[in-house]
GROMACS .gro file of C-alpha atoms in nm:
model
  124
    1MET     CA    1   0.000   0.000   0.000
    2ALA     CA    2   0.133   0.343  -0.091
    3SER     CA    3   0.197   0.584   0.194
    4GLU     CA    4   0.092   0.889  -0.008
    5PHE     CA    5  -0.123   0.976  -0.309
    6VAL     CA    6  -0.083   1.301  -0.502
    7GLU     CA    7  -0.355   1.361  -0.760
    8LYS     CA    8  -0.464   1.663  -0.961
    9LYS     CA    9  -0.820   1.764  -1.025
   10ARG     CA   10  -0.879   1.711  -1.395
   11TRP     CA   11  -1.111   1.842  -1.658
   12LEU     CA   12  -1.387   1.599  -1.727
   13PHE     CA   13  -1.311   1.635  -2.099
   14LEU     CA   14  -1.030   1.390  -2.182
   15GLY     CA   15  -0.916   1.387  -1.819
   16LEU     CA   16  -0.659   1.661  -1.872
   17PRO     CA   17  -0.499   1.812  -1.559
   18PHE     CA   18  -0.544   2.181  -1.653
   19THR     CA   19  -0.683   2.289  -1.318
   20PHE     CA   20  -0.502   2.444  -1.026
   21THR     CA   21  -0.618   2.199  -0.760
   22LYS     CA   22  -0.389   1.932  -0.614
   23TYR     CA   23  -0.496   1.666  -0.364
   24THR     CA   24  -0.237   1.509  -0.133
   25VAL     CA   25  -0.353   1.210   0.071
   26LYS     CA   26  -0.110   1.091   0.337
   27ASP     CA   27  -0.158   0.838   0.615
   28ASN     CA   28  -0.236   1.114   0.867
   29MET     CA   29  -0.383   1.401   0.662
   30ILE     CA   30  -0.567   1.505   0.346
   31THR     CA   31  -0.451   1.835   0.193
   32ILE     CA   32  -0.624   2.030  -0.083
   33ASP     CA   33  -0.419   2.302  -0.255
   34SER     CA   34  -0.625   2.516  -0.491
   35GLY     CA   35  -0.604   2.843  -0.678
   36PHE     CA   36  -0.366   3.022  -0.908
   37PHE     CA   37  -0.369   3.388  -0.803
   38ASN     CA   38  -0.524   3.329  -0.460
   39LYS     CA   39  -0.385   3.006  -0.319
   40THR     CA   40  -0.582   2.814  -0.058
   41GLU     CA   41  -0.448   2.519   0.139
   42ASN     CA   42  -0.696   2.316   0.342
   43ASP     CA   43  -0.606   2.021   0.565
   44CYS     CA   44  -0.821   1.754   0.724
   45TYR     CA   45  -0.676   1.507   0.972
   46MET     CA   46  -0.737   1.148   0.874
   47TYR     CA   47  -0.889   1.052   1.209
   48LYS     CA   48  -1.176   1.295   1.138
   49VAL     CA   49  -1.285   1.104   0.827
   50GLN     CA   50  -1.599   0.912   0.917
   51ASP     CA   51  -1.708   0.767   0.583
   52VAL     CA   52  -1.587   0.758   0.223
   53GLU     CA   53  -1.786   0.733  -0.098
   54LEU     CA   54  -1.672   0.676  -0.457
   55THR     CA   55  -1.884   0.810  -0.743
   56SER     CA   56  -1.813   0.807  -1.113
   57SER     CA   57  -2.036   0.938  -1.386
   58LEU     CA   58  -2.041   0.789  -1.734
   59MET     CA   59  -1.804   1.061  -1.858
   60GLU     CA   60  -1.566   1.003  -1.566
   61ARG     CA   61  -1.561   0.628  -1.638
   62MET     CA   62  -1.492   0.694  -2.008
   63PHE     CA   63  -1.176   0.885  -1.916
   64GLY     CA   64  -1.069   0.669  -1.619
   65LEU     CA   65  -1.162   0.923  -1.351
   66GLY     CA   66  -1.372   0.922  -1.034
   67THR     CA   67  -1.477   1.143  -0.745
   68VAL     CA   68  -1.402   1.048  -0.385
   69VAL     CA   69  -1.630   1.206  -0.123
   70CYS     CA   70  -1.515   1.202   0.241
   71TYR     CA   71  -1.769   1.272   0.514
   72THR     CA   72  -1.572   1.423   0.800
   73GLY     CA   73  -1.601   1.581   1.140
   74ASP     CA   74  -1.398   1.877   1.010
   75THR     CA   75  -1.560   2.219   1.054
   76THR     CA   76  -1.436   2.374   0.728
   77HIS     CA   77  -1.519   2.077   0.505
   78PRO     CA   78  -1.773   1.834   0.650
   79ARG     CA   79  -1.810   1.697   0.295
   80LEU     CA   80  -1.464   1.683   0.137
   81GLU     CA   81  -1.465   1.613  -0.238
   82LEU     CA   82  -1.168   1.499  -0.442
   83LEU     CA   83  -1.311   1.575  -0.786
   84HIS     CA   84  -1.226   1.400  -1.113
   85ILE     CA   85  -0.910   1.216  -1.005
   86ARG     CA   86  -0.731   0.917  -1.150
   87ASN     CA   87  -0.694   0.601  -0.941
   88ALA     CA   88  -1.005   0.701  -0.743
   89ARG     CA   89  -1.072   0.349  -0.612
   90GLY     CA   90  -0.716   0.319  -0.479
   91VAL     CA   91  -0.743   0.660  -0.311
   92LYS     CA   92  -1.079   0.567  -0.154
   93ASP     CA   93  -0.945   0.237  -0.019
   94PHE     CA   94  -0.633   0.410   0.114
   95ILE     CA   95  -0.842   0.674   0.293
   96LEU     CA   96  -1.066   0.408   0.451
   97GLU     CA   97  -0.772   0.210   0.587
   98ALA     CA   98  -0.567   0.514   0.691
   99SER     CA   99  -0.861   0.678   0.870
  100GLU     CA  100  -0.929   0.361   1.067
  101GLU     CA  101  -0.561   0.330   1.163
  102ALA     CA  102  -0.548   0.699   1.260
  103ARG     CA  103  -0.851   0.657   1.489
  104MET     CA  104  -0.689   0.353   1.651
  105ARG     CA  105  -0.362   0.542   1.706
  106ARG     CA  106  -0.545   0.837   1.865
  107ARG     CA  107  -0.776   0.603   2.052
  108THR     CA  108  -1.081   0.788   1.924
  109VAL     CA  109  -1.391   0.576   1.911
  110SER     CA  110  -1.683   0.639   1.682
  111THR     CA  111  -2.000   0.545   1.864
  112LEU     CA  112  -2.345   0.502   1.718
  113ASP     CA  113  -2.680   0.536   1.888
  114ILE     CA  114  -2.821   0.189   1.837
  115GLY     CA  115  -3.148   0.255   2.011
  116THR     CA  116  -3.071   0.187   2.375
  117ALA     CA  117  -3.394   0.364   2.470
  118MET     CA  118  -3.582   0.064   2.336
  119PHE     CA  119  -3.408  -0.167   2.586
  120GLU     CA  120  -3.470   0.078   2.873
  121ASP     CA  121  -3.843   0.069   2.793
  122MET     CA  122  -3.841  -0.313   2.809
  123GLU     CA  123  -3.694  -0.313   3.162
  124GLU     CA  124  -3.983  -0.112   3.305
   0.00000   0.00000   0.00000
């Protein structure tokens, strides 16, 4: 497994990388660098990633691209999109594994409400 992915956002037409957005996915952080005149750098720690989704339209599939959507606990980007990238499935799988490992390292636990109120009602 690679320890880092660097992908560029691409035009949907022919998958050409003529945009000024670069995605860097490391084992502890996702970084989005965008802009030409006004540069913006946005980071999201991997342990904040809660779920990952891969979508690919017909045009994206024709040119070997995909979009990875990360649902995070980050305040600036609760829905982080890596648009029109190559090797999207590999990036998605890497993010899933790295986010789980990052949560284990930080000992952060994601808990779900599984309806404990139902069991409390049964005891009464």
